[in-house]
PDB file of C-alpha atoms and ligand atoms in Angstrom:
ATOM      1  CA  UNK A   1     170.067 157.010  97.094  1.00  0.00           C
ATOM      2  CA  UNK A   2     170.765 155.522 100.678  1.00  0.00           C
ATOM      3  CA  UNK A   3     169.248 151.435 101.222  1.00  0.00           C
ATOM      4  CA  UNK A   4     167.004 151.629 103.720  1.00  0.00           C
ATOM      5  CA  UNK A   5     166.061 148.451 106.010  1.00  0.00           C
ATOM      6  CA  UNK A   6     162.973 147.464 107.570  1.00  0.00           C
ATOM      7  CA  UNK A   7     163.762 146.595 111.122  1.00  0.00           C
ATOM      8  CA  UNK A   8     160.853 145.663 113.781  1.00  0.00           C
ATOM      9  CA  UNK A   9     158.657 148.232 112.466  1.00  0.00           C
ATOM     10  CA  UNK A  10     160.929 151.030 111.683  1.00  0.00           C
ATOM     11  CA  UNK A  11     162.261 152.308 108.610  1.00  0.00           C
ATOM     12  CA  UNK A  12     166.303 152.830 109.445  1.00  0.00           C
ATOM     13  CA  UNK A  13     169.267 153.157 106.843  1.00  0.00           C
ATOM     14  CA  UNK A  14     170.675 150.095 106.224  1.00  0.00           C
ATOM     15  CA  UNK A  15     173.579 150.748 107.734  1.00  0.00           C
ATOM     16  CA  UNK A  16     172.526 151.546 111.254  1.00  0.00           C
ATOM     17  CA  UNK A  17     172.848 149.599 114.140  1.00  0.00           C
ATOM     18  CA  UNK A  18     169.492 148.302 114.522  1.00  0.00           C
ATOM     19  CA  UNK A  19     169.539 144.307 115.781  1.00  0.00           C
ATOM     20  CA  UNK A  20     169.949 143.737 119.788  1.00  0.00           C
ATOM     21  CA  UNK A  21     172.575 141.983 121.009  1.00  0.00           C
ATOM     22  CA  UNK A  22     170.522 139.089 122.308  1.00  0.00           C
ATOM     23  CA  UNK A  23     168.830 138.653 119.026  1.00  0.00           C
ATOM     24  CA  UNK A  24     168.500 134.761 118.694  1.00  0.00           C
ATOM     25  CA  UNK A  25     168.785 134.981 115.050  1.00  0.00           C
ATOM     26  CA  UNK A  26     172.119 136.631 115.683  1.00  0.00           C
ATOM     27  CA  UNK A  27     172.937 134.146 119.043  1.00  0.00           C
ATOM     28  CA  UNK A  28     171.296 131.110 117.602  1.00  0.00           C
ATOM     29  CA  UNK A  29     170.722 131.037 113.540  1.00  0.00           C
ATOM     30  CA  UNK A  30     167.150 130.764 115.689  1.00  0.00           C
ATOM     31  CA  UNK A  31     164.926 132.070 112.783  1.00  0.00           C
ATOM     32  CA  UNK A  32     163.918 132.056 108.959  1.00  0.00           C
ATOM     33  CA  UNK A  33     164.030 133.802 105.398  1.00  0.00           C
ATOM     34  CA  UNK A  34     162.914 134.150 102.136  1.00  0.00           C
ATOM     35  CA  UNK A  35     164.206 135.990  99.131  1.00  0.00           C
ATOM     36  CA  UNK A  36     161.495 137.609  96.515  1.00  0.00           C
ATOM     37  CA  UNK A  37     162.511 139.027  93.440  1.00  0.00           C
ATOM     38  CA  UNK A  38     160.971 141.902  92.029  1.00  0.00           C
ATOM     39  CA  UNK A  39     161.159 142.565  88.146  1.00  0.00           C
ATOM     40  CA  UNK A  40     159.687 145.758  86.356  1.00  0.00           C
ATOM     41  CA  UNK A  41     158.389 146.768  89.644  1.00  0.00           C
ATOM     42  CA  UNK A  42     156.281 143.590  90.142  1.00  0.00           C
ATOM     43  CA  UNK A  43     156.954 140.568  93.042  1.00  0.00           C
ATOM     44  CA  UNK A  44     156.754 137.532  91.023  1.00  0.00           C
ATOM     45  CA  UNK A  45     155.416 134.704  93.024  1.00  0.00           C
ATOM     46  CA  UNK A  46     154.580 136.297  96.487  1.00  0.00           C
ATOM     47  CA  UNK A  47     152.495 133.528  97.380  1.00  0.00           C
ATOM     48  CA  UNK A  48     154.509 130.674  96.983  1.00  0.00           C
ATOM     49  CA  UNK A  49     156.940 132.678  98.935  1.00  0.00           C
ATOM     50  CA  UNK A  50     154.921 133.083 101.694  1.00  0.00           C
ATOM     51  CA  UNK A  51     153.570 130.000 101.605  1.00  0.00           C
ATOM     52  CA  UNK A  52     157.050 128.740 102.600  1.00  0.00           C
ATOM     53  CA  UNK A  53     157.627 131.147 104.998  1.00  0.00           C
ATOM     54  CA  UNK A  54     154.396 130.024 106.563  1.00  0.00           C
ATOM     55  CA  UNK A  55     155.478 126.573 106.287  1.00  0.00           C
ATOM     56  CA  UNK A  56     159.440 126.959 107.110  1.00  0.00           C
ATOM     57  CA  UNK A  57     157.473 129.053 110.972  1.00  0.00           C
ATOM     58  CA  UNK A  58     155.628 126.292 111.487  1.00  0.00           C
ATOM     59  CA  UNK A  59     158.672 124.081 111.803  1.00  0.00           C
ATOM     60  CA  UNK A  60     159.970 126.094 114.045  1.00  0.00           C
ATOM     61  CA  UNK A  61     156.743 126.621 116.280  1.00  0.00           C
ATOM     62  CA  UNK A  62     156.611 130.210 115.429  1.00  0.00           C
ATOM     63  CA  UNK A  63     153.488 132.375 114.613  1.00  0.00           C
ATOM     64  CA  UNK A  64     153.582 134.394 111.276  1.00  0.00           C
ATOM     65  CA  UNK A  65     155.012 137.863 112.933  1.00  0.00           C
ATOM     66  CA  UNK A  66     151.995 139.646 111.459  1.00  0.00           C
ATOM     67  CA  UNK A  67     149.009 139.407 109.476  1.00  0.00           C
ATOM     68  CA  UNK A  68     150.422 138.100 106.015  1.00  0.00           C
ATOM     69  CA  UNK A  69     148.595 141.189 103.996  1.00  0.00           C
ATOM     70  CA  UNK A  70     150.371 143.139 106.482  1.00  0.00           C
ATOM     71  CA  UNK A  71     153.477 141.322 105.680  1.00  0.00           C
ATOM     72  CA  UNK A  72     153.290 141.778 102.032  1.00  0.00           C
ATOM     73  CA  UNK A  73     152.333 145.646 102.844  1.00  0.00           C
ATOM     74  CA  UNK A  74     155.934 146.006 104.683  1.00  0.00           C
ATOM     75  CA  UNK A  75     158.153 144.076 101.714  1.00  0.00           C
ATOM     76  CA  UNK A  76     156.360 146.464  99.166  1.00  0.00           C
ATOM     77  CA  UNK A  77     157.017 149.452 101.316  1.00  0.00           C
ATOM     78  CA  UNK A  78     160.468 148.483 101.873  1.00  0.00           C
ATOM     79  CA  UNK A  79     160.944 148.330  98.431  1.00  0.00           C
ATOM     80  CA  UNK A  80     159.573 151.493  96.991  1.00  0.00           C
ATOM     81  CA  UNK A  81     161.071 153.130  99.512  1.00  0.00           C
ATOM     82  CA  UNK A  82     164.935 151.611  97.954  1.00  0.00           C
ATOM     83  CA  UNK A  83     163.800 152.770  94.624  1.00  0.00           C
ATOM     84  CA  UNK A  84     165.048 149.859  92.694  1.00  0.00           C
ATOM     85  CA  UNK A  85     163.052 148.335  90.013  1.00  0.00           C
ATOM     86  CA  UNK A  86     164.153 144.839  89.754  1.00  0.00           C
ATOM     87  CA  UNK A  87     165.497 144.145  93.151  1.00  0.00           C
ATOM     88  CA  UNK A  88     165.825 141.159  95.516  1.00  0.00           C
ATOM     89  CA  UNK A  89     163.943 141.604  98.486  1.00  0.00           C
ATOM     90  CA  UNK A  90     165.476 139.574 101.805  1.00  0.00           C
ATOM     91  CA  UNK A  91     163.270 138.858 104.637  1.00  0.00           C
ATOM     92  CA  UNK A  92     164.240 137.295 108.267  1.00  0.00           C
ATOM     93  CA  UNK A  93     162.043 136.521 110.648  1.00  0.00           C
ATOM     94  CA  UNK A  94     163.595 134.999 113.439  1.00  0.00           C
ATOM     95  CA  UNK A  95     161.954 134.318 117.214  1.00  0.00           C
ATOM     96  CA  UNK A  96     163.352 137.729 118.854  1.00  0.00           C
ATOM     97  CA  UNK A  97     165.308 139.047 121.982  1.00  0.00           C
ATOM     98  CA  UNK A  98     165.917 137.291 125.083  1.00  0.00           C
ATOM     99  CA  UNK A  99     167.600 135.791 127.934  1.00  0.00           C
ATOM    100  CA  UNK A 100     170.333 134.078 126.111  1.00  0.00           C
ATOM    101  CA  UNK A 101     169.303 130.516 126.495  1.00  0.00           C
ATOM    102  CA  UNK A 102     169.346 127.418 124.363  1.00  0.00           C
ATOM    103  CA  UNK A 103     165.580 126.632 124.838  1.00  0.00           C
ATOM    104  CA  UNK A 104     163.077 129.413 124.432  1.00  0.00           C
ATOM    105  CA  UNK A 105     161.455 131.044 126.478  1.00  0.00           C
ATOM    106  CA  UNK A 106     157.236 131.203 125.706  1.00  0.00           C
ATOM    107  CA  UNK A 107     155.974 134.412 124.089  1.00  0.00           C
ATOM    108  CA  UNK A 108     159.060 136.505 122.689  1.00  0.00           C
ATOM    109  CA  UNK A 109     158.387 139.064 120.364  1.00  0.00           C
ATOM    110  CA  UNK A 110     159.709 137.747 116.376  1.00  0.00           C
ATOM    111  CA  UNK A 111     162.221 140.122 114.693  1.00  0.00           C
ATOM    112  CA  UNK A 112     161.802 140.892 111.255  1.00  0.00           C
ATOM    113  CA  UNK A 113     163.906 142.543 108.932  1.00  0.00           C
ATOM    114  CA  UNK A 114     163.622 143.325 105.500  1.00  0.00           C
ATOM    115  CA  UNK A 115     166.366 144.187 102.981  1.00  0.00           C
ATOM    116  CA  UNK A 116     166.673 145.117  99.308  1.00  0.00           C
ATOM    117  CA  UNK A 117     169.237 144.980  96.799  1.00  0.00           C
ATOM    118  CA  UNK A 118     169.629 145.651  92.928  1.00  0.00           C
ATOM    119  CA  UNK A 119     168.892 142.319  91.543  1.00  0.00           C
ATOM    120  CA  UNK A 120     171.771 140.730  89.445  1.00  0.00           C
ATOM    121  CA  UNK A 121     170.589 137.949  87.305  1.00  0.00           C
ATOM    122  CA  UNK A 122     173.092 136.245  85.570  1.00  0.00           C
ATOM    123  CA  UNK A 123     174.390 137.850  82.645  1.00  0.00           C
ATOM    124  CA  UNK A 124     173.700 137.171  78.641  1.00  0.00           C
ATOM    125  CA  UNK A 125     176.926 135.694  78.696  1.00  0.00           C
ATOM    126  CA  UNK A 126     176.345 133.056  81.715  1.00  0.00           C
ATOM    127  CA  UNK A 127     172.758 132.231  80.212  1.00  0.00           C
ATOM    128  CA  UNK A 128     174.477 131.692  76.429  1.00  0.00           C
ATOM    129  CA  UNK A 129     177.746 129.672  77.736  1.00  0.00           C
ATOM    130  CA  UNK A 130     176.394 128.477  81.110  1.00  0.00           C
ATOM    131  CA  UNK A 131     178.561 127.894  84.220  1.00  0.00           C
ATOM    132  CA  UNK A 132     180.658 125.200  86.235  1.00  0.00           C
ATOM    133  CA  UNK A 133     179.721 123.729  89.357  1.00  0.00           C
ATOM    134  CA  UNK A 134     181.889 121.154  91.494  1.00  0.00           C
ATOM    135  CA  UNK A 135     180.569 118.756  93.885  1.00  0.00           C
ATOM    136  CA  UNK A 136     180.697 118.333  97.816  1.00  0.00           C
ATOM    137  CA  UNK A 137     179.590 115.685 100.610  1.00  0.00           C
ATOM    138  CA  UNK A 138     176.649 117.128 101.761  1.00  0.00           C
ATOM    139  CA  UNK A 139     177.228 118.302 105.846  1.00  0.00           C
ATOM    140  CA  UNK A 140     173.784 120.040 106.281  1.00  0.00           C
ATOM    141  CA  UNK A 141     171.616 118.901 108.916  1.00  0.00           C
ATOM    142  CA  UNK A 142     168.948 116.918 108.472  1.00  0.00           C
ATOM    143  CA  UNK A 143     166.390 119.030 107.720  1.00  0.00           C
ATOM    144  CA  UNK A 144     166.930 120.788 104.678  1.00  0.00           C
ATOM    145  CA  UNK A 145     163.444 121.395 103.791  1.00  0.00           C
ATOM    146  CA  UNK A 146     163.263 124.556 106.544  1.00  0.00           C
ATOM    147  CA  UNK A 147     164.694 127.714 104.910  1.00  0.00           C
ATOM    148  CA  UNK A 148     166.619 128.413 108.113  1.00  0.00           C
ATOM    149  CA  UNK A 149     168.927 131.229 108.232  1.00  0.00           C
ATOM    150  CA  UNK A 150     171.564 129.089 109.770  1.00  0.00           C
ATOM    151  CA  UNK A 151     173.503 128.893 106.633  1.00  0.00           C
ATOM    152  CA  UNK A 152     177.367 127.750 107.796  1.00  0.00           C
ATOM    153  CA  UNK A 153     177.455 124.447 105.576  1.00  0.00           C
ATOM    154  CA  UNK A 154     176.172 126.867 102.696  1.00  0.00           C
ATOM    155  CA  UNK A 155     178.777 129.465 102.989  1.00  0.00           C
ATOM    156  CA  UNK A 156     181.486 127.157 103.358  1.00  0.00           C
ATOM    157  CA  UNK A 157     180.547 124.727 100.394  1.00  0.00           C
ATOM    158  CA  UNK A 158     180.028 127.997  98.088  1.00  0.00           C
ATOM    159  CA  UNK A 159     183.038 129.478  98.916  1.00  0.00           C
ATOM    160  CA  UNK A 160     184.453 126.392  97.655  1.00  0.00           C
ATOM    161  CA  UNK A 161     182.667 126.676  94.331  1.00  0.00           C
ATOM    162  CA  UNK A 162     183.974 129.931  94.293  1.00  0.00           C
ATOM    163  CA  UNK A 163     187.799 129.676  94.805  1.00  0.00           C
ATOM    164  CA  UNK A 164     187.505 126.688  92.218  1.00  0.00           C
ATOM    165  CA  UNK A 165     186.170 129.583  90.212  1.00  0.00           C
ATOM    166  CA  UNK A 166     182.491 127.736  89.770  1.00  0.00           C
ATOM    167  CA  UNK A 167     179.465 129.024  89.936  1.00  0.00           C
ATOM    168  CA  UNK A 168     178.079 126.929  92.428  1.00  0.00           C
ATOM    169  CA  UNK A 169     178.380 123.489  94.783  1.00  0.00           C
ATOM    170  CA  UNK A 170     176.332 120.190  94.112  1.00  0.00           C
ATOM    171  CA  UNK A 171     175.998 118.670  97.637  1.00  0.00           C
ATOM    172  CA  UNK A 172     176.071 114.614  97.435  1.00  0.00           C
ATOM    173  CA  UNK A 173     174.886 112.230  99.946  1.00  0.00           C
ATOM    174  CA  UNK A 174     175.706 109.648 101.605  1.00  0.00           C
ATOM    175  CA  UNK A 175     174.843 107.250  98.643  1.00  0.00           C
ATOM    176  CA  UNK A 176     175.973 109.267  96.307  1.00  0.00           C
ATOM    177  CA  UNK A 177     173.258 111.291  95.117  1.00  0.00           C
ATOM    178  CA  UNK A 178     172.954 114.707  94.304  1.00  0.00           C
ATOM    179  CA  UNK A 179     170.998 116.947  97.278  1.00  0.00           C
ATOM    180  CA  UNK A 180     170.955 120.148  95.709  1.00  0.00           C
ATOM    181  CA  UNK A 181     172.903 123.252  95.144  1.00  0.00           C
ATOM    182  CA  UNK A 182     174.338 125.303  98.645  1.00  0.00           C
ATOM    183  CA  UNK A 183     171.967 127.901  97.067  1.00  0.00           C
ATOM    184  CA  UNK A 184     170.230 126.623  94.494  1.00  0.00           C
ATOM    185  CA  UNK A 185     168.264 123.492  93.312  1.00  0.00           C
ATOM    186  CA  UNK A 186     170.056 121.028  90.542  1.00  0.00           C
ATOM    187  CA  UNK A 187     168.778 119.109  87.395  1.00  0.00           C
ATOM    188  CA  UNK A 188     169.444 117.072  84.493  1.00  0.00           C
ATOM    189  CA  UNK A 189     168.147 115.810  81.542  1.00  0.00           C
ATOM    190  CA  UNK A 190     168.540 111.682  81.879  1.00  0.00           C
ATOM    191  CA  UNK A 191     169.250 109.312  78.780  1.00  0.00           C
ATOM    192  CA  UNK A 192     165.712 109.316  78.170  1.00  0.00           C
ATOM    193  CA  UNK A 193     165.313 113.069  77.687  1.00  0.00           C
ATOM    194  CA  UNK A 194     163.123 113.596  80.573  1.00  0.00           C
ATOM    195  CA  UNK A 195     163.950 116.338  82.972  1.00  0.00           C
ATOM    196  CA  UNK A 196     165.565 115.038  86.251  1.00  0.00           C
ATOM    197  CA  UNK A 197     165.184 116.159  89.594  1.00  0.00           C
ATOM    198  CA  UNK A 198     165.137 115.412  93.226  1.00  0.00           C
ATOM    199  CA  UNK A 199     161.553 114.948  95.033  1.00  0.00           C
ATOM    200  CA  UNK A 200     160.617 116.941  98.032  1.00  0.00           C
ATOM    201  CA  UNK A 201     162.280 115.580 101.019  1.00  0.00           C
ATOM    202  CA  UNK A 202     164.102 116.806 104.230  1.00  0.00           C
ATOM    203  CA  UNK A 203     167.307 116.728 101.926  1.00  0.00           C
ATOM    204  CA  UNK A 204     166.620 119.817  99.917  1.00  0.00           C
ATOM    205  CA  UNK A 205     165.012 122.909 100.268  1.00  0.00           C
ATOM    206  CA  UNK A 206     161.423 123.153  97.862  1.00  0.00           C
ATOM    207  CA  UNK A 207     162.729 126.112  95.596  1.00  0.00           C
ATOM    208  CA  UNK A 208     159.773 128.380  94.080  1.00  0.00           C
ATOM    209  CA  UNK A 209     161.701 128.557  91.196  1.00  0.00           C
ATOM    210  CA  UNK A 210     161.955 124.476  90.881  1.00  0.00           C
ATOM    211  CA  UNK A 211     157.920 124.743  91.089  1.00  0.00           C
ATOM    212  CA  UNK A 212     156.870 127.300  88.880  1.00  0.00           C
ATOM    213  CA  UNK A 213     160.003 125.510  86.614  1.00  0.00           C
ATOM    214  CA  UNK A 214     157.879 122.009  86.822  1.00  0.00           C
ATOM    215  CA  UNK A 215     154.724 123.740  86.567  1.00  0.00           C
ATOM    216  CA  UNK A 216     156.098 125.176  83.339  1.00  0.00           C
ATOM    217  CA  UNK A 217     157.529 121.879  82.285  1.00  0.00           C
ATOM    218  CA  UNK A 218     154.158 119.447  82.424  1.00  0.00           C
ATOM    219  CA  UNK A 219     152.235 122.227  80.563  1.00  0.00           C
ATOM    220  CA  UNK A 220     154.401 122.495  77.704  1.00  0.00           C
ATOM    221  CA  UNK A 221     154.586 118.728  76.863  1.00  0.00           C
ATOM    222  CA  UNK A 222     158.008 118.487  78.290  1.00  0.00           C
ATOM    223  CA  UNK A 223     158.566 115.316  80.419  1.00  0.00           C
ATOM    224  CA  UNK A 224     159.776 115.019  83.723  1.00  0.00           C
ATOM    225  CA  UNK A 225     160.526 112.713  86.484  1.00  0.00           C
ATOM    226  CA  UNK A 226     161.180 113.509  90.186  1.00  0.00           C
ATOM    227  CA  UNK A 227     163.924 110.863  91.277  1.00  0.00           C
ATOM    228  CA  UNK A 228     167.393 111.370  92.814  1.00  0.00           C
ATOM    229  CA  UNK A 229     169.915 110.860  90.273  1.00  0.00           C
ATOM    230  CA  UNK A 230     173.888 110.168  91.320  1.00  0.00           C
ATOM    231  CA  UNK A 231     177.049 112.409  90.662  1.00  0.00           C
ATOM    232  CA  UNK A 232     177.472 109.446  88.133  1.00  0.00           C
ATOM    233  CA  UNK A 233     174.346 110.048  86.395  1.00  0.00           C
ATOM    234  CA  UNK A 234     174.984 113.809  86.216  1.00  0.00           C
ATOM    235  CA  UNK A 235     178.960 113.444  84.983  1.00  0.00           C
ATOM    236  CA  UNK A 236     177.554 111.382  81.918  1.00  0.00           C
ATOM    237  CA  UNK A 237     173.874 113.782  81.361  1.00  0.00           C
ATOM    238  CA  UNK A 238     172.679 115.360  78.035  1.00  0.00           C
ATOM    239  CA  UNK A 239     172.312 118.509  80.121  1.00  0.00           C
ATOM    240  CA  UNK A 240     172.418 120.102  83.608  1.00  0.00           C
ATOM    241  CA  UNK A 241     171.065 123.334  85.130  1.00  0.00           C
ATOM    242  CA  UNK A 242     170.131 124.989  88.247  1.00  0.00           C
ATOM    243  CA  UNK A 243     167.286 127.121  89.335  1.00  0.00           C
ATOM    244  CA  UNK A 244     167.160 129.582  92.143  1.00  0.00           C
ATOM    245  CA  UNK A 245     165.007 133.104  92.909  1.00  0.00           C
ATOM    246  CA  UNK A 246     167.880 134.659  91.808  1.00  0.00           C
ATOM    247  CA  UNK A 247     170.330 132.317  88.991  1.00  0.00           C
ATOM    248  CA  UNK A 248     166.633 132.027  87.411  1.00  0.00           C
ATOM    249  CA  UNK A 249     167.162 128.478  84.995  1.00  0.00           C
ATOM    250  CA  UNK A 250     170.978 129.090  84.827  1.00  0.00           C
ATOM    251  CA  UNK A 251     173.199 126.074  82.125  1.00  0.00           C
ATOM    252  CA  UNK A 252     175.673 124.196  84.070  1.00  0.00           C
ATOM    253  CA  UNK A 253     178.021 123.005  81.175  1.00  0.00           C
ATOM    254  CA  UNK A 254     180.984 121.561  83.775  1.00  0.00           C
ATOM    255  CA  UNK A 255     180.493 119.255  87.174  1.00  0.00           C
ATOM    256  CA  UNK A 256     183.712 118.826  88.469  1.00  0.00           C
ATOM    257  CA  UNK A 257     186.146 120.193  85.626  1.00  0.00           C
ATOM    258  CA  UNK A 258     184.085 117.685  82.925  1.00  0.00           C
ATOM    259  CA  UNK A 259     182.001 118.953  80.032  1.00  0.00           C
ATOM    260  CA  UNK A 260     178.498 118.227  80.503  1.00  0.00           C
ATOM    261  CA  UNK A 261     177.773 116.315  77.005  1.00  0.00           C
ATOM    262  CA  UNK A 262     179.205 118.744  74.431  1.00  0.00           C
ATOM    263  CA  UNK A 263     179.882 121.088  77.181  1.00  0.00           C
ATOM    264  CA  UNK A 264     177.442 123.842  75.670  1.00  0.00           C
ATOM    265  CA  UNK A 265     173.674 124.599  77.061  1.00  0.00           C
ATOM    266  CA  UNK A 266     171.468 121.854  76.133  1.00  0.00           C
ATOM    267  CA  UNK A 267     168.001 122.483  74.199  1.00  0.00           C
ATOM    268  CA  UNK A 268     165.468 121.415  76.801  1.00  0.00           C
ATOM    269  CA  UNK A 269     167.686 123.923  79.035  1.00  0.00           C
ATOM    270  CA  UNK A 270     167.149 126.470  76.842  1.00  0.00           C
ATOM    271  CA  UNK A 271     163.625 125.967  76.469  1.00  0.00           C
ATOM    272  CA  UNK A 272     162.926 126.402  80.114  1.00  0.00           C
ATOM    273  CA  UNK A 273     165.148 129.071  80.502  1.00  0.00           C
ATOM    274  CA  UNK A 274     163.242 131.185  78.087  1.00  0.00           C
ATOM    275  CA  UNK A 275     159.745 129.862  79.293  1.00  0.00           C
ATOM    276  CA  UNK A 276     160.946 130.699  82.839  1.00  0.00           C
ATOM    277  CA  UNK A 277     161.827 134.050  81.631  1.00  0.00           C
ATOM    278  CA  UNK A 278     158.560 134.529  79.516  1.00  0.00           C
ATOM    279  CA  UNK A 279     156.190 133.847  82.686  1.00  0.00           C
ATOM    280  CA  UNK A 280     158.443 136.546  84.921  1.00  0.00           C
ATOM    281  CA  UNK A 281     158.569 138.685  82.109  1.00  0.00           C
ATOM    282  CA  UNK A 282     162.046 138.613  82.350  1.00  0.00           C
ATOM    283  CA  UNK A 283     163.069 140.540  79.041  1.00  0.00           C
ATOM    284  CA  UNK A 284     164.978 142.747  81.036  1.00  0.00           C
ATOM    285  CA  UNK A 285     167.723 140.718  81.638  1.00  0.00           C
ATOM    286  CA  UNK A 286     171.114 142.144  79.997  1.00  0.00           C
TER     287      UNK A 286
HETATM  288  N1  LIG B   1     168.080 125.344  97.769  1.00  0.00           N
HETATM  289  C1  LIG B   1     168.715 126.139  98.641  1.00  0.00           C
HETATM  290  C2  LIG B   1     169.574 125.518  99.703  1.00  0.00           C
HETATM  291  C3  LIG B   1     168.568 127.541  98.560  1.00  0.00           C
HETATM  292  O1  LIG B   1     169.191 128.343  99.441  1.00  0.00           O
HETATM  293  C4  LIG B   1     167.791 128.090  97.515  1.00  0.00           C
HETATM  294  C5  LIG B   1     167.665 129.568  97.361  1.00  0.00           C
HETATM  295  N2  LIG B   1     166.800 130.102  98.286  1.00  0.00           N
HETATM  296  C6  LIG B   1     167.137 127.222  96.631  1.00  0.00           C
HETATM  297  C7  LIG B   1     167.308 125.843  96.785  1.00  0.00           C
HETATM  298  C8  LIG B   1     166.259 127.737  95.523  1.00  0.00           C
HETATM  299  O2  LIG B   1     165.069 128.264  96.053  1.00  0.00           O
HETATM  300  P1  LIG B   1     164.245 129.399  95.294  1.00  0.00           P
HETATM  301  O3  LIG B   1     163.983 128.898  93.917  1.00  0.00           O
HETATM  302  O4  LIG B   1     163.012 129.534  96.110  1.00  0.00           O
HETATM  303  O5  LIG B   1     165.093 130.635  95.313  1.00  0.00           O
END
């Protein structure tokens, strides 16, 4: 069946020429996005996506582009209309056509476009052996905490992961702590057992999987403390992992070519991985 788009209010193949020239999204990187996943037909946490959208807008002194019931309306009809039951669902909002000029002008009309795709979770395979990930200064700008579609830093640091066949890049700052993933938030388990991760700051994007993961965490008795840790912490962990929309809670068992502990999935990993997967009734995974 042909992907259809969602394109300013129009339903349009997705391979039709569709965005103006003097889109600032395309000129600038001058707008925002989310990714949803839908499993078994359902969106799993909506809200909390929208939320951030609302919040990642504001940032940016844009409205929402439309009512956010109406919003959810057009990502739901977008998706039945790709007939694809779990799917990842890509939305861009960015501040619209105009003038090319650096500053904006007052009142432009938002773009949005909407895209789906087959999900691909990882595989049995990556969830029972886990993956590698290397690590890389982190060149983002400074504020991280924006899910801005100007992604360059991203691309270039996963690409990286990618030709040193890895599933992902750990970005490291100037002091030598771990950011997060180009695409992804990162974890460990400390010395102490606890669960390890950055707090919210203007480093790192807040990932809706990292919430519902800590949410999941502190009500099963597991315990967890948001602090920075170093890419010296994480080489000498009992465990490592990353969480995104899309990787779900996803084993890293190398940083930089060394075996995480024993170089297998840890236990506490495990546990949220399959607690993740229980509250998005992710069974369906192959
Ligand atoms: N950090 C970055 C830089 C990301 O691009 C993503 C994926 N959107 C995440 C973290 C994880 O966020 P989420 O769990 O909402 O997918």
């Amino acid at each position: 069946m042909a992907r259809i788009a969602y394109v300013d209010g129009r339903y349009v193949p997705l391979g039709a020429r569709a965005v103006r020239i003097e889109d600032r999204g395309y000129q600038f990187a001058d707008g925002v996005y989310e990714v949803v996943k839908v499993v078994g037909g359902r969106f799993r946490d909506l809200d909390r996506h929208l939320d951030r959208l609302e919040r990642s807008l504001a940032a940016l002194d844009m409205p929402m582009p439309m009512p956010r019931r109406a919003l959810g309306l057009v990502l739901h009809e977008t998706w039945r209309r790709n007939a694809v039951p779990d799917a990842l669902v890509y939305l861009q909002v960015n501040r619209g056509a105009g003038p090319r000029n650096h500053a904006y002008p007052p009142l432009l009309k938002p773009s949005v476009v909407v895209t789906v795709r087959p999900a691909r979770f990882p595989t049995r395979a990556e969830q029972e052996h886990g993956v590698g990930v290397i690590t890389l200064p982190d060149e983002r700008w400074a504020q991280c905490h924006i899910k801005s579609i100007s992604l360059l830093p991203n691309v270039l640091a996963k690409q990286q992961a990618a030709l040193a066949g890895c599933r992902e890049a750990w970005l490291v700052d100037e002091a030598g702590l771990v950011t997060e993933g180009s695409s992804s938030n990162a974890w460990i388990v400390d010395a102490d057992g606890r669960v390890v991760t950055r707090p919210l700051d203007r480093r790192i994007l807040g990932g809706v999987t990292r919430a519902v993961v800590l949410d999941l965490a502190r009500a099963n008795g597991i315990e967890v403390a948001l602090r920075p840790f170093s890419v010296e912490e994480a080489h000498g962990a009992r465990e490592a992992f990353l969480t995104s929309t899309s990787s779900l809670v996803l084993p890293v068992v190398a940083i930089d070519g060394r075996p995480v502990a024993n170089g297998r999935p840890g236990s506490t990993t495990c546990r949220l991985a399959e607690l993740y997967a229980r509250a998005e009734e992710l069974e369906s995974v192959s």
